[in-house]
mmCIF file of C-alpha atoms and ligand atoms in Angstrom:
data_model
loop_
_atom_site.group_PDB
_atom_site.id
_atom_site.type_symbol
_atom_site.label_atom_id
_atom_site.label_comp_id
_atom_site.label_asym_id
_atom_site.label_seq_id
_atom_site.Cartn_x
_atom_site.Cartn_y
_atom_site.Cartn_z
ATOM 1 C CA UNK A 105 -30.678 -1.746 39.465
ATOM 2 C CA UNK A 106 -27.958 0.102 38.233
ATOM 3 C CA UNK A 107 -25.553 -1.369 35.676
ATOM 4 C CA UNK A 108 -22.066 -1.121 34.929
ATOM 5 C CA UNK A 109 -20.841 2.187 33.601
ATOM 6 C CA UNK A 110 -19.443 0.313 30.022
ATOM 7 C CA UNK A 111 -22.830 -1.291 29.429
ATOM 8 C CA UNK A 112 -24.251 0.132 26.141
ATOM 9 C CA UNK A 113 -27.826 -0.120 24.787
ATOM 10 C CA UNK A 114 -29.004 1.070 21.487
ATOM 11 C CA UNK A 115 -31.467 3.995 21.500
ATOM 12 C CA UNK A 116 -32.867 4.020 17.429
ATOM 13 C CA UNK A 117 -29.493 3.648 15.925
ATOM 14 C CA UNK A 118 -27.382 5.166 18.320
ATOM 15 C CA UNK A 119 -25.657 3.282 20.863
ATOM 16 C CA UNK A 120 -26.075 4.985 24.440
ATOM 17 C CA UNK A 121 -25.335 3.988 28.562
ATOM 18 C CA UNK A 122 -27.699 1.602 29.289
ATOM 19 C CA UNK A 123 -28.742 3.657 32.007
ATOM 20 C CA UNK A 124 -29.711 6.275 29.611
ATOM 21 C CA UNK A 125 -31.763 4.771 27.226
ATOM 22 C CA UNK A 126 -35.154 5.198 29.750
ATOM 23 C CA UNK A 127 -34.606 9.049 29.954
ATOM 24 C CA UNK A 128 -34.790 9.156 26.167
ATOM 25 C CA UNK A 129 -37.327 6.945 25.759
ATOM 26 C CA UNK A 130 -39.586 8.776 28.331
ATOM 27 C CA UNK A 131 -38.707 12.620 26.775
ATOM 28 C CA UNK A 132 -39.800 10.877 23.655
ATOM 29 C CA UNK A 133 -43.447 9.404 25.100
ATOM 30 C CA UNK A 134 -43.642 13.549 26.993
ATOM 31 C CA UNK A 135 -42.987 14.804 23.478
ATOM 32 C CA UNK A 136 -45.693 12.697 21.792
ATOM 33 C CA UNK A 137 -48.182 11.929 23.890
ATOM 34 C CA UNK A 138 -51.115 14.371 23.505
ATOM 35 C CA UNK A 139 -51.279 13.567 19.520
ATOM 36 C CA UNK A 140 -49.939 9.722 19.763
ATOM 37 C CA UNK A 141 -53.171 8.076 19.018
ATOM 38 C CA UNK A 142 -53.751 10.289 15.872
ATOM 39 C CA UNK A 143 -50.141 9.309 14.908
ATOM 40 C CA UNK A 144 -51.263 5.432 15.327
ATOM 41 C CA UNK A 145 -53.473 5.943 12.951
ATOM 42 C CA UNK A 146 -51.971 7.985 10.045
ATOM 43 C CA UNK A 147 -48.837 6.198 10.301
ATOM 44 C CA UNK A 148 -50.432 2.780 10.382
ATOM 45 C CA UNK A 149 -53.190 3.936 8.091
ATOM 46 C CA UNK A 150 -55.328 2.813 10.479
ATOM 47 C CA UNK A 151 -53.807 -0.509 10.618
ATOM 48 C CA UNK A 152 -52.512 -0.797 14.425
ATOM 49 C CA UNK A 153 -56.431 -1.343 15.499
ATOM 50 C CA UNK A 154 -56.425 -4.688 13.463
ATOM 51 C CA UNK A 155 -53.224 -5.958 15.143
ATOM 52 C CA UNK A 156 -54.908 -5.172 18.379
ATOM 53 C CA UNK A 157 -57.886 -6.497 17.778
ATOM 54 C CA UNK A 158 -55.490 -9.519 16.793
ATOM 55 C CA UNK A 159 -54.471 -9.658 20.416
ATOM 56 C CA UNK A 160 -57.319 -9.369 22.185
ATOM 57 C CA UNK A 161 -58.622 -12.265 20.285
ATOM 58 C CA UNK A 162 -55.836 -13.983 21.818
ATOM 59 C CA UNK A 163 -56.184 -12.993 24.838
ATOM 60 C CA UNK A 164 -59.326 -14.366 24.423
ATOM 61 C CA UNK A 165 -60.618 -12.560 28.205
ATOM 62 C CA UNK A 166 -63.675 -14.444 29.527
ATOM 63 C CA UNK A 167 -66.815 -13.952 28.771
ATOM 64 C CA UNK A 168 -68.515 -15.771 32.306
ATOM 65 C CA UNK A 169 -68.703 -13.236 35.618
ATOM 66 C CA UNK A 170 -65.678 -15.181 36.564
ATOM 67 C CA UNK A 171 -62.798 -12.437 37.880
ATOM 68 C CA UNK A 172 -60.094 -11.839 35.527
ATOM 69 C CA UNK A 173 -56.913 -9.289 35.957
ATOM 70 C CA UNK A 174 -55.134 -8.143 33.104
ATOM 71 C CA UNK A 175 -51.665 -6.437 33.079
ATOM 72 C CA UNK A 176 -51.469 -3.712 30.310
ATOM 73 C CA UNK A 177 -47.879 -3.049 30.832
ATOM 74 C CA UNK A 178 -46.239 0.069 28.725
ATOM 75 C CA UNK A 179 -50.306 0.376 28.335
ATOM 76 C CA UNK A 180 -49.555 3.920 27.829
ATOM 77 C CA UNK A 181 -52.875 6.024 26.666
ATOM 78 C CA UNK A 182 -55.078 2.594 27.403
ATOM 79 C CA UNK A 183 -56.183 0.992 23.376
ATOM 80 C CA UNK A 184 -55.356 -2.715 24.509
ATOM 81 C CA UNK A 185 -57.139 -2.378 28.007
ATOM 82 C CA UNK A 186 -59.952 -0.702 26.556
ATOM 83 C CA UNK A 187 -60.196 -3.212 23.831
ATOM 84 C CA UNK A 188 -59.918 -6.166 26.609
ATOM 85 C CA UNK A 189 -62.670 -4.298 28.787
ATOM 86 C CA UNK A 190 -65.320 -3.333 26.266
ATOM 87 C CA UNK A 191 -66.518 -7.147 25.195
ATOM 88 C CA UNK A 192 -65.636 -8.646 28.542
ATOM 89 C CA UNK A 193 -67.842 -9.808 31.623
ATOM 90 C CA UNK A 194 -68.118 -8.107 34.942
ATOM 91 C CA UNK A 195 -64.966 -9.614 36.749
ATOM 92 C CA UNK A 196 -62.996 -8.421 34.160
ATOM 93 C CA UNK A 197 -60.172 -5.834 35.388
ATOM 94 C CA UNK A 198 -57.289 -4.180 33.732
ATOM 95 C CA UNK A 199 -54.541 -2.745 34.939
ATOM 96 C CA UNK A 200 -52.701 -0.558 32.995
ATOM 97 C CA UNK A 201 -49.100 0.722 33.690
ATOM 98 C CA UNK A 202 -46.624 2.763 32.109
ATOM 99 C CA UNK A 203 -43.924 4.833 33.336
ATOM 100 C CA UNK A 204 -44.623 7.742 31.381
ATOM 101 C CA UNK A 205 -47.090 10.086 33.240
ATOM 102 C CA UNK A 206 -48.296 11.928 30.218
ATOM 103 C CA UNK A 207 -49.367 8.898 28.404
ATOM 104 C CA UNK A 208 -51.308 8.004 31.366
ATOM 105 C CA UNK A 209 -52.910 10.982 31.554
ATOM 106 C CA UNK A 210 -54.042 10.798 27.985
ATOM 107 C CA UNK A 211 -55.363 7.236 28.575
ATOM 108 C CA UNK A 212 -57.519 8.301 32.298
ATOM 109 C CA UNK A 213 -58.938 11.075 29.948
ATOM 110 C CA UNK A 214 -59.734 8.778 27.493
ATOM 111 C CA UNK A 215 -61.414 5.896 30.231
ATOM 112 C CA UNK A 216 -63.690 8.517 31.500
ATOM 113 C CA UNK A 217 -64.866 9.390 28.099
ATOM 114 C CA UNK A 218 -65.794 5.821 27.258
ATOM 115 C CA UNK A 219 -67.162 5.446 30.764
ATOM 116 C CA UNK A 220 -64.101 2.493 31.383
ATOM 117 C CA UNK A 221 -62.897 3.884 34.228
ATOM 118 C CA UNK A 222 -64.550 1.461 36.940
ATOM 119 C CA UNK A 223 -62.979 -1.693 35.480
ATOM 120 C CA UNK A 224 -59.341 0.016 33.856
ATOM 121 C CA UNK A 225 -57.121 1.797 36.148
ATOM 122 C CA UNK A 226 -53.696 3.356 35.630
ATOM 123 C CA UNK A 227 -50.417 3.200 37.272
ATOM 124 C CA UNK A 228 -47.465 4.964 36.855
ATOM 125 C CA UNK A 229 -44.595 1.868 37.151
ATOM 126 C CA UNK A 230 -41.570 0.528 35.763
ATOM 127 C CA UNK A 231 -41.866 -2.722 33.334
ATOM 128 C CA UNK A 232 -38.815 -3.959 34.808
ATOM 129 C CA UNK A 233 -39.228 -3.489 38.560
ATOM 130 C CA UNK A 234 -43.470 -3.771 38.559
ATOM 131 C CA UNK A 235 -44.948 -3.419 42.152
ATOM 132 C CA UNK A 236 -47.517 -6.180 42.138
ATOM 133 C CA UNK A 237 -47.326 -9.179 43.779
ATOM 134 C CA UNK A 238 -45.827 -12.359 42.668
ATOM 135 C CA UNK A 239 -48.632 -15.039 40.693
ATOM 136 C CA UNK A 240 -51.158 -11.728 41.004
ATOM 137 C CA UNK A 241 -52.773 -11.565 37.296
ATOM 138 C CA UNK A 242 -54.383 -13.620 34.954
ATOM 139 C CA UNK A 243 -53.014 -12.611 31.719
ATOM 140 C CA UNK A 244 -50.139 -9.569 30.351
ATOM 141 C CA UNK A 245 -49.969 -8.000 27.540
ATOM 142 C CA UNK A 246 -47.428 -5.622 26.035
ATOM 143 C CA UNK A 247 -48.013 -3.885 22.853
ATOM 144 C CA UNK A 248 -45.240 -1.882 21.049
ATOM 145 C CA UNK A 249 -43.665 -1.098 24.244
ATOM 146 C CA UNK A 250 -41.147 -3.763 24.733
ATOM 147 C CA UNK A 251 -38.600 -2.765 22.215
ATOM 148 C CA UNK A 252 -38.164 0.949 24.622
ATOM 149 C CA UNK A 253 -37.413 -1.172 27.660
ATOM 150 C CA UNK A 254 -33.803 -1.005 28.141
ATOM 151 C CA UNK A 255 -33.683 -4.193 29.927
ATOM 152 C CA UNK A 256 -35.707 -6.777 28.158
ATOM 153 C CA UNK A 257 -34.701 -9.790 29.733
ATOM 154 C CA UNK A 258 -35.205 -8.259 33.196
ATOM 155 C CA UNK A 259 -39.005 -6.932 31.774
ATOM 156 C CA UNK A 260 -39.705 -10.910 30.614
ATOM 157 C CA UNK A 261 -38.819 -11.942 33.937
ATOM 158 C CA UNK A 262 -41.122 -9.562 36.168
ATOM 159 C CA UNK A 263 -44.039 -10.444 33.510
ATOM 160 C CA UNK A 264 -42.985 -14.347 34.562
ATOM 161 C CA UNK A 265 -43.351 -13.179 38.083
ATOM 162 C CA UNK A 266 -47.007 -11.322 38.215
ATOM 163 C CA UNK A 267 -48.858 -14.106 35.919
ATOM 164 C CA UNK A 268 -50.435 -16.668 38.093
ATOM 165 C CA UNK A 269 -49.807 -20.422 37.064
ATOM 166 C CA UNK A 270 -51.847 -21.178 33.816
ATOM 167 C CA UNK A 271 -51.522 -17.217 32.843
ATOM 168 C CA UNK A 272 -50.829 -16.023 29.172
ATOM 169 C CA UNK A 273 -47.602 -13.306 27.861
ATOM 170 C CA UNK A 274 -48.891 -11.943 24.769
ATOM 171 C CA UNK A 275 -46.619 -9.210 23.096
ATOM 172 C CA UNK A 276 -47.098 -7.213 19.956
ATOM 173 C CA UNK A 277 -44.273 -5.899 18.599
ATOM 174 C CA UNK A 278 -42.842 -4.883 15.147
ATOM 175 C CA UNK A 279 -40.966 -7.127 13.382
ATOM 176 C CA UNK A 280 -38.764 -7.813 10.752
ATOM 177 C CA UNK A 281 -41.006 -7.740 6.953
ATOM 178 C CA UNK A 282 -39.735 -11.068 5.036
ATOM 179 C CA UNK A 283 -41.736 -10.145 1.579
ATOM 180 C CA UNK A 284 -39.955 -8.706 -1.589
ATOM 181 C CA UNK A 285 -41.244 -5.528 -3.033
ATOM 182 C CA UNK A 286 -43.106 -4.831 0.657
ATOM 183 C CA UNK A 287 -39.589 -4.645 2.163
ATOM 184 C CA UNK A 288 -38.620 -1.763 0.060
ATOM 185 C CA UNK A 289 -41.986 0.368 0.454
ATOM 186 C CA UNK A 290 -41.749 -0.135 4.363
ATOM 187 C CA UNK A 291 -38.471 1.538 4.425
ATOM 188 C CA UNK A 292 -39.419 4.076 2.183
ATOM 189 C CA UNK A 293 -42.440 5.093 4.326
ATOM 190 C CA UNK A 294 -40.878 4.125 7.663
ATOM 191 C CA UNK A 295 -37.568 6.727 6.951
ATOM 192 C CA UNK A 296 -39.316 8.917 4.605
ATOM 193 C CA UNK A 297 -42.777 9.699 5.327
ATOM 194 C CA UNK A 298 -42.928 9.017 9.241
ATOM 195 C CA UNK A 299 -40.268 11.462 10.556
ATOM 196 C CA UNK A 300 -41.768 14.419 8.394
ATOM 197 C CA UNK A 301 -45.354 13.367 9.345
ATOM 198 C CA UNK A 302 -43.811 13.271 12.862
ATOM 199 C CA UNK A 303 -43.285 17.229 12.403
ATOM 200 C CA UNK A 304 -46.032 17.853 10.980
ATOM 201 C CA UNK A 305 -48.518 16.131 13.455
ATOM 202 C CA UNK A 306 -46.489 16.758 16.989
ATOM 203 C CA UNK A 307 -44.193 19.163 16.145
ATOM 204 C CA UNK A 308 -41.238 16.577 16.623
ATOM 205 C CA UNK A 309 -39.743 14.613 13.810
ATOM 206 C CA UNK A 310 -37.022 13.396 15.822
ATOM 207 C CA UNK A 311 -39.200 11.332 18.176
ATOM 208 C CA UNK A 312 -40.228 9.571 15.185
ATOM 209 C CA UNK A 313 -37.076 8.939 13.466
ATOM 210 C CA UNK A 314 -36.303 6.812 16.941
ATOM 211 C CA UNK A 315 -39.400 4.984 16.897
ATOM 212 C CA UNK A 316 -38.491 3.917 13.542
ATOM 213 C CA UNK A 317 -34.735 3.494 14.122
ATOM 214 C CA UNK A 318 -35.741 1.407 17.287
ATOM 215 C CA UNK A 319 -38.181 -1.018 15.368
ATOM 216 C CA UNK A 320 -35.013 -2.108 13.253
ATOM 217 C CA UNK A 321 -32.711 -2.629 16.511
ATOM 218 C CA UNK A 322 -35.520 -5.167 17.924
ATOM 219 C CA UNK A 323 -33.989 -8.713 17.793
ATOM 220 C CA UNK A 324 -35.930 -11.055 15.006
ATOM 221 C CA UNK A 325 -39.034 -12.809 16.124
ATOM 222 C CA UNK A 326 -37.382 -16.703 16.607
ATOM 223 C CA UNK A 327 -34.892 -14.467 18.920
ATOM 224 C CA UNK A 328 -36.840 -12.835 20.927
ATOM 225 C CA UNK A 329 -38.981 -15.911 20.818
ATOM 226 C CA UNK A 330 -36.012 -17.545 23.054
ATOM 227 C CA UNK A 331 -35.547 -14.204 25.168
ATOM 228 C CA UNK A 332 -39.650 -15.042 26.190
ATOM 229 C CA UNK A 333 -38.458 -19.103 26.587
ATOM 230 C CA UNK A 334 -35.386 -17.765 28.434
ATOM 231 C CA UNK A 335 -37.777 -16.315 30.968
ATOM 232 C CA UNK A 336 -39.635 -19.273 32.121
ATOM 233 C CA UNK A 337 -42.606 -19.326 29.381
ATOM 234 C CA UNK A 338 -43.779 -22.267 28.021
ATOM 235 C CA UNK A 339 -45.631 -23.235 24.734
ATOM 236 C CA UNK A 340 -43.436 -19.930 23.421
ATOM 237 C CA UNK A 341 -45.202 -19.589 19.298
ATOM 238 C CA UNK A 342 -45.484 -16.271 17.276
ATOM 239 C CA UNK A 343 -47.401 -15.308 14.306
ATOM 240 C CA UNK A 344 -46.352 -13.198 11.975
ATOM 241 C CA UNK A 345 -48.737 -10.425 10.548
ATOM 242 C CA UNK A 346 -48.999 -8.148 7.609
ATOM 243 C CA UNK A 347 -46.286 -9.544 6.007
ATOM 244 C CA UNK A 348 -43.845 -9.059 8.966
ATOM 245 C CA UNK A 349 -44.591 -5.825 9.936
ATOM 246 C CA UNK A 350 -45.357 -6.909 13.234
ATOM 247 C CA UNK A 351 -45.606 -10.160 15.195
ATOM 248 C CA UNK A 352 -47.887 -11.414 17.764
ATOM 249 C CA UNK A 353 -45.471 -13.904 20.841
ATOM 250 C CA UNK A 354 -47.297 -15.506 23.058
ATOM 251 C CA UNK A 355 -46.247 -17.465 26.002
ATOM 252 C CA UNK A 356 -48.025 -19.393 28.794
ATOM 253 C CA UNK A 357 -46.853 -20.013 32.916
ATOM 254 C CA UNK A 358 -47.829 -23.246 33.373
HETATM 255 C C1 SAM B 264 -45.383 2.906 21.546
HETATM 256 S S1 SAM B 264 -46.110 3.174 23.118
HETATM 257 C C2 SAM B 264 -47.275 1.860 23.235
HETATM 258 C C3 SAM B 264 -48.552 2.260 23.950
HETATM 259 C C4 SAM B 264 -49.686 1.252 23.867
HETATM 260 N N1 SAM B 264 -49.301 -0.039 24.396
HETATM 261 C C5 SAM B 264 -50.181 1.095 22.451
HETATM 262 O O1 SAM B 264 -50.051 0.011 21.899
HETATM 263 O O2 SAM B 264 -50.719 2.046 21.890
HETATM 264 C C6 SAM B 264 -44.804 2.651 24.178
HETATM 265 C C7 SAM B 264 -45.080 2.908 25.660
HETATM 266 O O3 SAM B 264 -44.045 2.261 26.423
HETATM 267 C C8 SAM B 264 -43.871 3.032 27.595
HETATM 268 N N2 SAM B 264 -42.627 2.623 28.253
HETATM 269 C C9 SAM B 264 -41.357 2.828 27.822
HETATM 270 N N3 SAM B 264 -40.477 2.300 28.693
HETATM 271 C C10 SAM B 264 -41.209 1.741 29.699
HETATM 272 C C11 SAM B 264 -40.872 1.034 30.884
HETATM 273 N N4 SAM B 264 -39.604 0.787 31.212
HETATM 274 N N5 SAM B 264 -41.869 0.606 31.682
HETATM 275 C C12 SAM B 264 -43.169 0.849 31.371
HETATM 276 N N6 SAM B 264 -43.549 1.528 30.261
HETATM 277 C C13 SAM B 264 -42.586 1.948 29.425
HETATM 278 C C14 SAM B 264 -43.874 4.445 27.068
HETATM 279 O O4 SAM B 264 -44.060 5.392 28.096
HETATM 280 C C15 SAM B 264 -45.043 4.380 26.061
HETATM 281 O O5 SAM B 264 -46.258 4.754 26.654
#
């Protein structure tokens, strides 16, 4: 959908067309992705596996033979599927889908190694215009890929439209850090240490300086919370972690 030629977006701290925003968002994700999971880790310090592992309790995926489709969407190089696949039963299935093709390569790679690949598959898509059928999944998840989605609203809608009645939205996003003294140190080593670390990992300390930029730009948890209610979700609650550094929404389709 195109929109009109005034609407503005932000892109880190710079506004841009609307229409823009997904080109720089996906020469960012090209730039990135053969080293992203190392920079996960040393920019985290290791700390974005406990927020997913956070999720995928929530997501709580069965542990019966009963079938079960997930929608990893901006899944890019696979963590949150594999994490859903490796403790689950045989019908468990997850699709993940990103609209970066480098990312996905990085993620097939990374399925075959761990021997995932017959129950995670990949597919290049859009999070706003998905090509799956309406009521066709069991449960979506998005993890820190909601906030490079120009169009959120239209995103929260298509998840509304793949989840079957009874199917769970879970997002992981950054947030907005709410504790004194922790505030100060997270800006210090968000616009500090993460663009140079950036350069010296990928060779690309701008990519980083948006990533950062962009986590500031994403509306506060209780908004977005009404963004995900706006959408059609019901029993809409979010918990915040590591003292605000990120927050876990969840939604259901009843
Ligand atoms: C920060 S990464 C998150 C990857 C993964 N979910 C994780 O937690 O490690 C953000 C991902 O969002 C993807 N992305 C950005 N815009 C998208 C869109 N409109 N539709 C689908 N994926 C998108 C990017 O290609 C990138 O792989």
């Amino acid at each position: 959908m195109m929109s009109q030629p005034d609407q503005t977006t932000h892109f880190g701290f710079r506004d841009v067309p609307l229409d823009d925003k997904q080109t720089l968002v996906n020469q960012v994700f090209h730039n990135v992705a053969s080293r992203y999971d190392l920079m996960n880790d040393l920019m985290s310090l290791g700390l974005h596996r406990v927020w997913k592992d956070i999720m995928i309790n929530a997501l709580n995926p069965p542990k019966t033979d009963a079938s079960f489709a997930l929608l990893d969407v901006a899944g890019g190089t696979g963590d949150i599927a594999f994490r859903a696949a490796k403790p689950a039963s045989h019908g468990f299935r997850a699709t993940v889908c990103d609209i970066n093709p480098d990312m996905l390569r990085v993620g097939r790679e990374r399925a075959a190694a761990e021997h995932l690949d017959d129950r995670v598959s990949f597919i290049e898509g859009n999070a706003e215009a998905l090509a799956f059928p309406d009521r066709s999944f069991d449960a979506y998840t998005i993890a820190f890929g909601i906030r490079n989605v120009p169009r959120i609203d239209v995103a929260l809608g298509e998840a509304f439209r793949v989840l079957r009645p009874g199917g769970h939205f879970l997002c992981l996003e950054f947030s907005a850090v709410d504790v004194p003294g922790l505030d100060r140190l997270y800006d210090l080593w968000s616009f500090r240490l993460i663009p140079p670390l950036g350069r010296v990992v990928t060779g690309d300390a701008e990519s980083y300086q948006y990533l950062v930029e962009s986590i500031r730009k994403f509306p506060r948890p209780d908004t977005f919370a009404e963004m995900i209610r706006a959408a059609g979700f019901s029993r809409v609650s979010w918990q915040s972690l590591s003292g605000g550094i990120v927050a876990l929404h969840s939604g259901w389709r009843l």
